[in-house]
């Protein structure tokens, strides 16, 4: 330890020793009024007497740290190069933290990302910077250094290190940085993985959210609706948990003075977020259930990053530089990016945005991993889950880019319905699980239908679809593509084997495909394309079983009909495209 470091530690211990008595908490309030002062006393006593400063310094220095000057700012970063055999590919991964986190968040997950995983032929070389104004990176001295300016610094950092192309993982404000880089430097970003998949300012965000209050299945899958609705409950939680946001966006320096001068205040302010942002129910406990997922040592490591560098004020200024007229007026969420993107959604994250909303910005949003636990600080709380997901995401990104070079790999990569031209761009699976490229139907007129075996419309539709097929399959090159779906009243609950049995008993002649979803986040890309191309009278969502699309001989969806139109009544419409 150098003299300056020892002086800082001695000063910290003196402040902890001579802290003033705290007002006792109200009876049985837990963390609902903020950090419980009874438990804070325990945290501070541990910090003062049991936290091993020398050991933690050694722990922090187990990775290589560097500082380089970028655009006049000293920028700190961790750089970890894996030790692997020549047959393992090493891919650069830029990892960016948020607030009130730091590079300390990544210490548990870095070893997992630099170690070969079963079934994967690559590992990661990690570059994890302290964002400017956070931790060991210098803060700007003039106003106007917002997300755009910060993204330029990070981009130049990666060029300085020697990487023109790289993958990104971002969390919280690191997600904002990832979004900025994917927007301004898409030629450099090979893929973007985020634990906080959301939009900041998009005009359709509120419209989507409000529309979901009337038709939630239109916006979000049934099993995920509780993460958005009832809307009143989620707005109340946001109101309860976003006080810091308004304060830091308007008067960061005022609260910064108090937190800079008081280690007790700093610990309470930061660690309260590690309680309620991990699980909102934790606020009912007197200790905030902080030790359910974290240790005091790990939590105080993160606090020490802010205390030892005196950067709590400068880190909070980031909010003032983001939530202002200047940045909002840029309307950057309305600028689409083609960078392949992947999100992981933990159950207790503060904000949930469905995939349909995210695709407004991220045109190649490929996948959301749904986790039925976990909260905001995923790298510290769930490093195994996060590492596995990053590997899976980058594996998919590699396939995505391979597709652009090798068209034969097309069926392995989900087709983006926003950029598809015809249905021939898509591949599906039939009811037996076999891959089917829809370009096999070139030159045919198609009738595409979502079907169900236990609906009141089942008998009429199946009988008449069979009748149409037998009448026009040979004479007019008609093909009927039926997709079982269980999203409407649970009326297609059976397995593929049961569906096969059902269709054989009815002597169905037309093609039956795999069971899919047609609405929500997991809607099949083909059906997303159909809905976008031929939207309905009250929105593009599918209203019920046996909705129908006519596709012409060029693969273009040309007409759409609701479940109230019987198949036999479509004859004059089909005749227009023979």
Coordinates of C-alpha atoms in Angstrom, one line a residue:
X1 CA 0.0 0.0 0.0
X2 CA 1.3 3.4 -0.9
X3 CA 1.3 6.4 1.5
X4 CA -1.7 8.1 -0.2
X5 CA -3.8 4.9 0.0
X6 CA -2.9 4.4 3.7
X7 CA -3.9 8.0 4.4
X8 CA -7.2 7.5 2.7
X9 CA -7.9 4.3 4.7
X10 CA -7.0 6.0 8.0
X11 CA -9.2 8.9 7.2
X12 CA -12.1 6.5 6.4
X13 CA -11.7 4.6 9.6
X14 CA -11.7 7.9 11.6
X15 CA -14.9 9.0 9.9
X16 CA -16.5 5.7 10.6
X17 CA -15.4 5.7 14.2
X18 CA -16.6 9.3 14.9
X19 CA -19.9 9.0 13.0
X20 CA -22.9 10.6 14.7
X21 CA -25.7 8.4 16.2
X22 CA -28.5 7.7 13.6
X23 CA -32.1 8.2 14.3
X24 CA -33.7 4.8 15.0
X25 CA -36.0 3.5 12.2
X26 CA -39.7 3.4 12.6
X27 CA -41.1 0.2 13.9
X28 CA -41.2 -2.8 11.5
X29 CA -40.6 -0.7 8.4
X30 CA -37.6 -2.7 7.1
X31 CA -36.1 -0.8 4.1
X32 CA -39.4 0.8 3.0
X33 CA -38.2 4.3 4.2
X34 CA -34.7 3.7 2.9
X35 CA -31.7 2.0 4.4
X36 CA -32.5 0.8 7.9
X37 CA -30.2 2.5 10.4
X38 CA -30.0 -0.5 12.7
X39 CA -28.5 -2.6 9.9
X40 CA -26.4 0.3 8.7
X41 CA -24.6 0.2 12.1
X42 CA -23.7 -3.4 11.5
X43 CA -22.4 -2.6 8.0
X44 CA -20.3 0.3 9.1
X45 CA -18.8 -1.7 12.1
X46 CA -17.8 -4.4 9.6
X47 CA -16.3 -1.9 7.3
X48 CA -14.3 -0.3 10.1
X49 CA -13.2 -3.4 11.9
X50 CA -13.4 -6.5 9.7
X51 CA -13.1 -5.4 6.1
X52 CA -9.5 -6.4 5.2
X53 CA -8.2 -3.5 3.1
X54 CA -4.9 -5.1 2.2
X55 CA -6.6 -8.3 1.1
X56 CA -9.2 -6.5 -1.0
X57 CA -6.5 -4.4 -2.7
X58 CA -4.8 -7.6 -3.7
X59 CA -8.1 -9.0 -4.9
X60 CA -8.8 -6.0 -7.0
X61 CA -5.4 -6.1 -8.5
X62 CA -5.6 -9.7 -9.6
X63 CA -6.5 -8.4 -13.1
X64 CA -4.3 -6.1 -15.1
X65 CA -5.3 -2.4 -14.9
X66 CA -4.3 0.3 -17.3
X67 CA -4.8 4.0 -17.7
X68 CA -4.6 5.8 -21.1
X69 CA -5.4 9.3 -22.1
X70 CA -8.3 9.6 -24.6
X71 CA -9.4 13.1 -25.7
X72 CA -7.8 14.7 -22.7
X73 CA -9.2 12.3 -20.1
X74 CA -7.4 9.6 -18.2
X75 CA -9.5 6.5 -18.9
X76 CA -9.0 3.4 -16.7
X77 CA -9.7 -0.1 -17.9
X78 CA -9.2 -3.7 -17.0
X79 CA -7.7 -5.9 -19.7
X80 CA -7.8 -9.7 -19.3
X81 CA -6.3 -12.0 -22.0
X82 CA -7.3 -15.7 -21.7
X83 CA -4.7 -18.4 -21.8
X84 CA -6.0 -21.0 -24.2
X85 CA -4.7 -23.3 -26.9
X86 CA -4.4 -22.1 -30.5
X87 CA -7.6 -24.0 -31.6
X88 CA -9.7 -21.8 -29.4
X89 CA -10.8 -18.5 -30.9
X90 CA -10.4 -15.4 -28.7
X91 CA -13.0 -12.7 -29.2
X92 CA -12.8 -9.1 -27.8
X93 CA -15.7 -8.3 -25.4
X94 CA -16.2 -4.7 -24.2
X95 CA -18.0 -4.8 -20.8
X96 CA -19.5 -1.7 -19.4
X97 CA -21.0 -1.1 -16.0
X98 CA -23.7 1.2 -14.7
X99 CA -24.6 3.2 -11.7
X100 CA -24.1 2.6 -8.7
X101 CA -22.0 -0.2 -10.0
X102 CA -18.4 -0.3 -11.2
X103 CA -15.9 -2.6 -12.8
X104 CA -16.0 -4.5 -9.5
X105 CA -19.3 -6.0 -10.7
X106 CA -17.5 -8.1 -13.3
X107 CA -15.0 -9.8 -11.1
X108 CA -17.0 -13.0 -10.6
X109 CA -18.0 -13.3 -14.3
X110 CA -14.7 -12.5 -16.0
X111 CA -13.0 -15.9 -15.1
X112 CA -16.1 -17.7 -16.6
X113 CA -15.8 -15.7 -19.8
X114 CA -12.1 -16.3 -20.3
X115 CA -12.4 -20.1 -19.7
X116 CA -13.6 -22.4 -22.5
X117 CA -17.1 -23.6 -22.1
X118 CA -18.6 -27.0 -23.3
X119 CA -19.7 -26.8 -26.9
X120 CA -18.1 -23.4 -27.5
X121 CA -14.9 -23.0 -29.6
X122 CA -14.2 -19.5 -28.4
X123 CA -13.5 -17.4 -25.3
X124 CA -13.4 -13.7 -24.6
X125 CA -10.6 -11.2 -24.2
X126 CA -12.1 -8.7 -21.7
X127 CA -11.9 -4.9 -21.9
X128 CA -13.8 -3.4 -18.9
X129 CA -13.4 0.4 -18.6
X130 CA -14.4 2.6 -15.8
X131 CA -16.7 5.0 -17.5
X132 CA -15.5 8.6 -17.5
X133 CA -16.4 10.1 -14.1
X134 CA -16.7 6.7 -12.5
X135 CA -14.1 5.1 -10.3
X136 CA -10.6 5.3 -11.7
X137 CA -11.4 7.2 -14.9
X138 CA -11.1 11.0 -14.9
X139 CA -14.3 13.1 -15.0
X140 CA -14.9 15.9 -17.6
X141 CA -14.6 19.4 -16.3
X142 CA -17.1 21.1 -18.6
X143 CA -20.8 20.6 -19.0
X144 CA -22.2 18.8 -22.0
X145 CA -20.3 15.5 -21.7
X146 CA -23.3 13.1 -22.1
X147 CA -23.8 9.6 -23.5
X148 CA -22.8 10.5 -27.0
X149 CA -19.5 12.1 -26.0
X150 CA -18.8 9.2 -23.6
X151 CA -19.5 6.7 -26.4
X152 CA -17.0 8.4 -28.6
X153 CA -14.3 8.2 -25.9
X154 CA -15.0 4.5 -25.4
X155 CA -14.9 3.9 -29.2
X156 CA -11.5 5.6 -29.3
X157 CA -10.4 3.6 -26.3
X158 CA -11.1 0.3 -28.2
X159 CA -9.2 1.7 -31.2
X160 CA -6.3 2.6 -29.0
X161 CA -6.2 -0.9 -27.6
X162 CA -6.2 -2.2 -31.2
X163 CA -9.8 -3.4 -31.9
X164 CA -11.9 -2.0 -34.8
X165 CA -14.5 -4.8 -34.3
X166 CA -15.7 -6.2 -31.0
X167 CA -18.7 -7.4 -29.0
X168 CA -20.4 -5.5 -26.2
X169 CA -22.0 -6.4 -22.9
X170 CA -23.7 -3.6 -21.1
X171 CA -25.7 -3.2 -17.9
X172 CA -27.7 -0.1 -16.7
X173 CA -25.8 2.9 -18.1
X174 CA -23.5 0.4 -19.8
X175 CA -26.6 -0.5 -21.8
X176 CA -27.0 3.1 -22.8
X177 CA -23.3 3.1 -23.9
X178 CA -23.9 -0.1 -25.9
X179 CA -26.9 1.4 -27.6
X180 CA -24.9 4.6 -28.4
X181 CA -22.0 2.6 -29.9
X182 CA -24.4 0.4 -31.9
X183 CA -26.0 3.5 -33.2
X184 CA -23.0 5.6 -34.1
X185 CA -20.4 2.9 -34.8
X186 CA -22.4 -0.1 -36.2
X187 CA -19.5 -1.0 -38.4
X188 CA -17.4 -1.7 -35.3
X189 CA -19.9 -3.5 -33.1
X190 CA -20.3 -7.2 -34.0
X191 CA -23.0 -7.8 -31.4
X192 CA -24.6 -6.2 -28.4
X193 CA -25.6 -8.2 -25.2
X194 CA -27.5 -6.4 -22.5
X195 CA -29.0 -7.1 -19.1
X196 CA -31.1 -4.0 -19.2
X197 CA -32.9 -4.2 -22.6
X198 CA -34.9 -1.0 -22.8
X199 CA -35.5 2.2 -24.7
X200 CA -35.0 5.6 -23.0
X201 CA -37.0 8.0 -25.2
X202 CA -39.1 6.6 -28.0
X203 CA -42.5 8.2 -28.9
X204 CA -44.1 4.8 -29.4
X205 CA -43.0 3.4 -26.0
X206 CA -46.0 4.9 -24.1
X207 CA -48.4 4.0 -26.9
X208 CA -47.3 0.3 -26.7
X209 CA -47.5 0.3 -23.0
X210 CA -51.0 1.8 -22.8
X211 CA -52.2 -0.4 -25.6
X212 CA -51.2 -3.4 -23.5
X213 CA -53.5 -2.3 -20.7
X214 CA -56.4 -3.1 -23.1
X215 CA -54.9 -6.1 -25.0
X216 CA -51.9 -7.3 -23.0
X217 CA -51.4 -10.4 -25.2
X218 CA -50.8 -8.0 -28.1
X219 CA -47.7 -6.6 -26.4
X220 CA -46.3 -9.2 -24.1
X221 CA -46.6 -13.0 -23.7
X222 CA -49.1 -14.2 -21.1
X223 CA -46.4 -15.7 -18.9
X224 CA -44.6 -12.3 -18.8
X225 CA -47.6 -10.0 -18.5
X226 CA -47.0 -9.6 -14.7
X227 CA -43.7 -7.9 -15.4
X228 CA -45.6 -5.0 -17.1
X229 CA -49.2 -5.2 -15.8
X230 CA -51.3 -4.1 -13.9
X231 CA -49.7 -0.9 -15.1
X232 CA -50.6 1.0 -11.9
X233 CA -48.6 -1.4 -9.8
X234 CA -45.5 -1.0 -11.9
X235 CA -45.8 2.8 -12.1
X236 CA -46.1 2.9 -8.3
X237 CA -42.9 0.8 -8.0
X238 CA -41.1 3.1 -10.4
X239 CA -42.3 6.1 -8.5
X240 CA -41.0 4.6 -5.2
X241 CA -37.6 3.7 -6.7
X242 CA -36.9 6.6 -9.0
X243 CA -36.4 9.4 -6.5
X244 CA -32.7 9.1 -6.9
X245 CA -33.2 9.6 -10.7
X246 CA -34.8 13.0 -10.4
X247 CA -32.3 14.1 -7.7
X248 CA -29.3 13.1 -9.8
X249 CA -30.7 14.5 -13.0
X250 CA -31.3 17.9 -11.4
X251 CA -29.0 18.5 -8.4
X252 CA -26.3 15.9 -8.4
X253 CA -23.7 18.2 -6.8
X254 CA -25.9 18.9 -3.8
X255 CA -26.4 15.3 -2.8
X256 CA -22.8 14.6 -3.9
X257 CA -21.5 16.9 -1.2
X258 CA -23.2 14.9 1.6
X259 CA -22.1 11.5 0.1
X260 CA -18.5 12.7 -0.5
X261 CA -18.1 13.8 3.1
X262 CA -19.8 10.8 4.8
X263 CA -18.9 7.2 4.3
X264 CA -22.0 6.2 6.2
X265 CA -24.2 8.2 3.8
X266 CA -22.4 6.8 0.8
X267 CA -22.7 3.2 1.9
X268 CA -26.4 3.7 2.7
X269 CA -27.1 5.4 -0.6
X270 CA -25.4 2.8 -2.7
X271 CA -26.3 -0.4 -0.8
X272 CA -30.0 0.4 -0.6
X273 CA -30.1 0.0 -4.4
X274 CA -28.5 -3.5 -4.0
X275 CA -31.4 -4.4 -1.8
X276 CA -34.5 -3.1 -3.6
X277 CA -33.1 -3.4 -7.1
X278 CA -32.3 -7.1 -6.5
X279 CA -35.8 -7.9 -5.4
X280 CA -38.4 -5.3 -4.4
X281 CA -39.8 -7.6 -1.8
X282 CA -36.5 -7.3 0.1
X283 CA -37.5 -3.9 1.4
X284 CA -39.8 -5.6 3.9
X285 CA -36.8 -7.0 5.8
X286 CA -34.9 -5.2 8.4
X287 CA -31.6 -6.0 6.7
X288 CA -33.0 -5.5 3.3
X289 CA -32.0 -9.2 2.6
X290 CA -28.7 -7.8 1.4
X291 CA -26.9 -10.9 2.5
X292 CA -29.2 -13.2 0.6
X293 CA -27.3 -12.7 -2.6
X294 CA -24.2 -10.8 -1.6
X295 CA -21.5 -10.6 1.1
X296 CA -20.7 -7.5 3.0
X297 CA -17.1 -7.7 1.6
X298 CA -18.3 -7.8 -2.0
X299 CA -20.8 -5.0 -1.4
X300 CA -18.2 -2.8 0.3
X301 CA -15.7 -3.5 -2.5
X302 CA -18.0 -1.6 -4.8
X303 CA -18.6 1.2 -2.3
X304 CA -14.8 1.5 -1.9
X305 CA -14.4 2.2 -5.6
X306 CA -16.5 5.3 -5.2
X307 CA -15.0 6.3 -1.8
X308 CA -11.4 5.8 -2.7
X309 CA -11.6 7.8 -6.0
X310 CA -14.0 10.5 -4.7
X311 CA -16.3 10.0 -7.8
X312 CA -19.8 9.7 -6.4
X313 CA -20.6 13.3 -7.5
X314 CA -19.1 13.0 -10.9
X315 CA -20.8 9.6 -11.5
X316 CA -24.2 11.1 -10.6
X317 CA -23.6 14.0 -13.0
X318 CA -24.1 11.4 -15.8
X319 CA -27.8 11.5 -15.1
X320 CA -27.9 15.3 -15.5
X321 CA -26.1 15.0 -18.8
X322 CA -28.6 12.3 -20.0
X323 CA -32.0 13.3 -18.8
X324 CA -32.0 16.8 -20.3
X325 CA -33.4 18.6 -23.3
X326 CA -30.2 18.4 -25.3
X327 CA -29.9 14.7 -25.2
X328 CA -33.6 13.9 -25.5
X329 CA -33.9 16.2 -28.6
X330 CA -31.3 14.0 -30.4
X331 CA -34.1 11.3 -30.5
X332 CA -31.4 8.6 -30.8
X333 CA -33.8 5.8 -29.9
X334 CA -35.6 6.6 -33.1
X335 CA -32.5 5.9 -35.1
X336 CA -32.5 2.1 -35.9
X337 CA -29.4 0.0 -35.7
X338 CA -28.8 -3.3 -37.5
X339 CA -26.3 -4.5 -34.9
X340 CA -27.5 -8.0 -33.8
X341 CA -28.7 -7.6 -30.2
X342 CA -29.6 -10.0 -27.4
X343 CA -31.2 -9.3 -24.1
X344 CA -31.5 -11.2 -20.8
X345 CA -34.4 -10.2 -18.7
X346 CA -34.2 -11.0 -15.0
X347 CA -37.5 -11.1 -13.1
X348 CA -37.0 -8.3 -10.7
X349 CA -35.4 -5.8 -13.0
X350 CA -36.9 -2.3 -12.5
X351 CA -38.1 -1.9 -16.1
X352 CA -39.4 -4.5 -18.5
X353 CA -39.7 -3.7 -22.2
X354 CA -41.2 -6.4 -24.5
X355 CA -39.3 -7.5 -27.6
X356 CA -41.8 -5.8 -29.9
X357 CA -40.9 -2.5 -28.3
X358 CA -37.1 -3.2 -28.4
X359 CA -37.3 -3.9 -32.2
X360 CA -38.3 -0.4 -32.8
X361 CA -34.7 0.5 -32.2
X362 CA -32.8 -2.8 -32.5
X363 CA -33.9 -4.1 -35.9
X364 CA -31.9 -7.3 -35.5
X365 CA -33.0 -8.0 -31.9
X366 CA -32.5 -11.8 -32.0
X367 CA -33.5 -13.1 -28.6
X368 CA -34.6 -12.5 -25.0
X369 CA -33.5 -14.9 -22.3
X370 CA -36.2 -15.0 -19.6
X371 CA -34.9 -15.6 -16.0
X372 CA -37.5 -16.3 -13.3
X373 CA -35.3 -14.7 -10.6
X374 CA -32.6 -12.1 -10.2
X375 CA -32.4 -8.4 -10.4
X376 CA -30.4 -5.4 -11.5
X377 CA -26.9 -6.5 -10.6
X378 CA -26.7 -9.6 -12.7
X379 CA -22.9 -10.0 -12.9
X380 CA -22.5 -10.1 -9.1
X381 CA -25.8 -11.9 -8.3
X382 CA -25.9 -14.5 -11.1
X383 CA -22.5 -14.7 -12.8
X384 CA -23.0 -18.3 -14.0
X385 CA -26.3 -17.5 -15.7
X386 CA -24.9 -14.3 -17.2
X387 CA -21.7 -16.0 -18.5
X388 CA -23.7 -18.8 -20.2
X389 CA -26.0 -16.2 -21.8
X390 CA -23.2 -14.1 -23.1
X391 CA -21.6 -17.2 -24.7
X392 CA -25.0 -18.2 -26.2
X393 CA -25.5 -14.7 -27.5
X394 CA -22.1 -14.4 -29.2
X395 CA -22.5 -17.9 -30.6
X396 CA -25.7 -16.6 -32.3
X397 CA -24.0 -13.4 -33.4
X398 CA -21.3 -15.5 -35.1
X399 CA -24.0 -17.4 -36.9
X400 CA -25.7 -14.2 -37.9
X401 CA -22.6 -12.8 -39.5
X402 CA -21.8 -16.2 -41.1
X403 CA -25.2 -16.0 -42.7
X404 CA -24.2 -12.7 -44.4
X405 CA -21.2 -14.4 -45.8
X406 CA -22.7 -17.8 -46.4
X407 CA -26.3 -17.9 -47.6
X408 CA -26.4 -21.6 -47.0
X409 CA -26.4 -21.0 -43.3
X410 CA -29.6 -19.0 -43.6
X411 CA -31.9 -21.4 -41.9
X412 CA -29.8 -21.3 -38.7
X413 CA -30.4 -17.6 -38.1
X414 CA -33.8 -16.0 -37.4
X415 CA -34.9 -13.9 -40.3
X416 CA -35.6 -10.3 -39.4
X417 CA -39.3 -9.7 -40.3
X418 CA -38.6 -6.0 -40.7
X419 CA -36.2 -6.5 -43.5
X420 CA -37.7 -9.5 -45.2
X421 CA -39.1 -9.0 -48.7
X422 CA -41.3 -12.1 -49.2
X423 CA -42.2 -15.2 -47.3
X424 CA -39.5 -17.0 -49.3
X425 CA -37.0 -15.4 -47.0
X426 CA -38.2 -17.6 -44.1
X427 CA -37.7 -21.1 -42.9
X428 CA -40.1 -23.0 -40.7
X429 CA -40.4 -26.5 -39.2
X430 CA -43.2 -28.9 -40.2
X431 CA -45.2 -30.8 -37.6
X432 CA -42.6 -33.5 -37.6
X433 CA -39.8 -31.0 -36.8
X434 CA -38.2 -31.0 -40.2
X435 CA -36.8 -27.7 -41.6
X436 CA -38.8 -26.3 -44.5
X437 CA -37.6 -23.4 -46.6
X438 CA -40.6 -21.5 -47.8
X439 CA -39.1 -20.8 -51.2
X440 CA -40.2 -24.3 -52.1
X441 CA -43.7 -22.7 -52.6
X442 CA -42.5 -20.3 -55.3
X443 CA -45.1 -20.1 -58.0
X444 CA -48.0 -21.3 -55.8
X445 CA -50.8 -19.2 -54.3
X446 CA -50.8 -19.8 -50.6
X447 CA -53.4 -19.6 -47.8
X448 CA -51.7 -19.4 -44.4
X449 CA -53.9 -20.1 -41.3
X450 CA -53.4 -20.3 -37.6
X451 CA -55.4 -23.4 -36.5
X452 CA -56.7 -25.0 -33.3
X453 CA -58.2 -28.4 -32.6
X454 CA -60.6 -27.4 -29.8
X455 CA -62.2 -24.2 -31.0
X456 CA -65.8 -23.7 -31.9
X457 CA -64.6 -22.8 -35.4
X458 CA -62.5 -26.0 -35.8
X459 CA -65.0 -28.3 -37.6
X460 CA -66.1 -25.7 -40.2
X461 CA -62.6 -24.4 -40.9
X462 CA -60.8 -27.7 -41.2
X463 CA -63.5 -29.2 -43.4
X464 CA -63.6 -26.2 -45.7
X465 CA -59.8 -25.9 -45.9
X466 CA -59.7 -29.5 -46.9
X467 CA -62.4 -28.8 -49.5
X468 CA -60.5 -25.9 -50.9
X469 CA -57.3 -27.9 -51.1
X470 CA -58.9 -30.8 -52.9
X471 CA -60.6 -28.5 -55.4
X472 CA -57.7 -26.2 -56.3
X473 CA -54.4 -27.9 -55.3
X474 CA -53.8 -29.4 -58.7
X475 CA -55.9 -27.2 -60.9
X476 CA -54.8 -23.8 -59.5
X477 CA -51.6 -24.6 -57.6
X478 CA -53.1 -23.7 -54.3
X479 CA -51.2 -24.6 -51.1
X480 CA -52.5 -24.3 -47.6
X481 CA -50.1 -23.8 -44.7
X482 CA -51.6 -24.4 -41.3
X483 CA -49.8 -23.4 -38.0
X484 CA -51.3 -24.8 -34.8
X485 CA -51.4 -22.1 -32.0
X486 CA -52.5 -22.3 -28.4
X487 CA -52.6 -18.5 -27.7
X488 CA -56.4 -18.1 -27.9
X489 CA -58.4 -19.7 -25.1
X490 CA -55.9 -22.5 -24.8
X491 CA -57.6 -24.3 -27.6
X492 CA -54.6 -26.1 -29.1
X493 CA -53.1 -27.6 -25.9
X494 CA -51.9 -30.9 -27.4
X495 CA -48.4 -32.1 -28.3
X496 CA -47.2 -32.4 -31.9
X497 CA -48.0 -36.1 -31.7
X498 CA -51.6 -35.4 -30.6
X499 CA -51.9 -32.8 -33.4
X500 CA -50.7 -35.3 -36.0
X501 CA -53.2 -37.8 -34.7
X502 CA -56.0 -35.2 -34.9
X503 CA -55.2 -34.3 -38.5
X504 CA -54.9 -37.9 -39.6
X505 CA -58.3 -38.8 -38.1
X506 CA -59.7 -35.9 -40.2
X507 CA -57.8 -37.0 -43.3
X508 CA -56.2 -33.5 -43.6
X509 CA -54.5 -33.1 -47.0
X510 CA -52.8 -29.7 -46.6
X511 CA -49.5 -29.0 -44.9
X512 CA -49.3 -28.8 -41.1
X513 CA -46.4 -27.0 -39.4
X514 CA -45.0 -26.8 -35.9
X515 CA -46.9 -25.3 -33.1
X516 CA -46.0 -21.7 -32.8
X517 CA -47.1 -18.3 -31.3
X518 CA -48.5 -15.6 -33.5
X519 CA -48.6 -12.7 -31.1
X520 CA -46.2 -11.3 -28.4
X521 CA -42.5 -11.5 -27.9
X522 CA -42.2 -15.1 -29.1
X523 CA -44.3 -14.7 -32.3
X524 CA -42.8 -16.7 -35.1
X525 CA -40.8 -14.3 -37.5
X526 CA -43.0 -15.5 -40.4
X527 CA -46.1 -14.4 -38.6
X528 CA -44.5 -11.1 -37.6
X529 CA -43.9 -10.5 -41.3
X530 CA -47.4 -11.4 -42.3
X531 CA -48.9 -9.1 -39.7
X532 CA -46.6 -6.2 -40.6
X533 CA -47.4 -6.6 -44.3
X534 CA -51.1 -7.0 -43.9
X535 CA -52.2 -5.3 -40.7
X536 CA -55.7 -5.8 -39.4
X537 CA -58.6 -3.3 -38.9
X538 CA -57.7 -2.7 -35.2
X539 CA -54.0 -3.3 -35.2
X540 CA -51.8 -6.0 -36.7
X541 CA -52.3 -8.5 -33.9
X542 CA -54.0 -11.8 -34.6
X543 CA -57.5 -11.7 -33.1
X544 CA -58.3 -15.4 -32.8
X545 CA -57.9 -18.9 -34.2
X546 CA -58.3 -19.3 -38.0
X547 CA -57.1 -15.9 -39.1
X548 CA -56.1 -16.2 -42.8
X549 CA -53.5 -14.7 -45.1
X550 CA -53.5 -15.0 -48.9
X551 CA -50.0 -14.9 -50.4
X552 CA -49.6 -14.5 -54.2
X553 CA -47.3 -16.4 -56.5
X554 CA -44.4 -14.0 -55.8
X555 CA -44.5 -14.7 -52.1
X556 CA -46.1 -11.4 -51.2
X557 CA -48.9 -11.3 -48.6
X558 CA -51.8 -9.6 -50.4
X559 CA -54.9 -10.1 -48.4
X560 CA -55.9 -10.8 -44.8
X561 CA -59.2 -12.2 -43.3
X562 CA -60.4 -12.6 -39.8
X563 CA -61.7 -15.8 -38.2
X564 CA -65.3 -14.8 -39.1
X565 CA -64.6 -15.4 -42.8
X566 CA -65.1 -19.1 -43.7
X567 CA -62.5 -20.7 -46.0
X568 CA -65.0 -21.4 -48.8
X569 CA -65.9 -17.8 -48.9
X570 CA -62.3 -17.0 -50.0
X571 CA -62.7 -18.6 -53.4
X572 CA -63.4 -15.3 -55.3
X573 CA -60.4 -13.6 -53.5
X574 CA -58.1 -16.5 -54.3
X575 CA -59.2 -16.5 -57.9
X576 CA -57.7 -13.0 -58.3
X577 CA -54.2 -14.5 -57.9
X578 CA -54.4 -17.8 -59.9

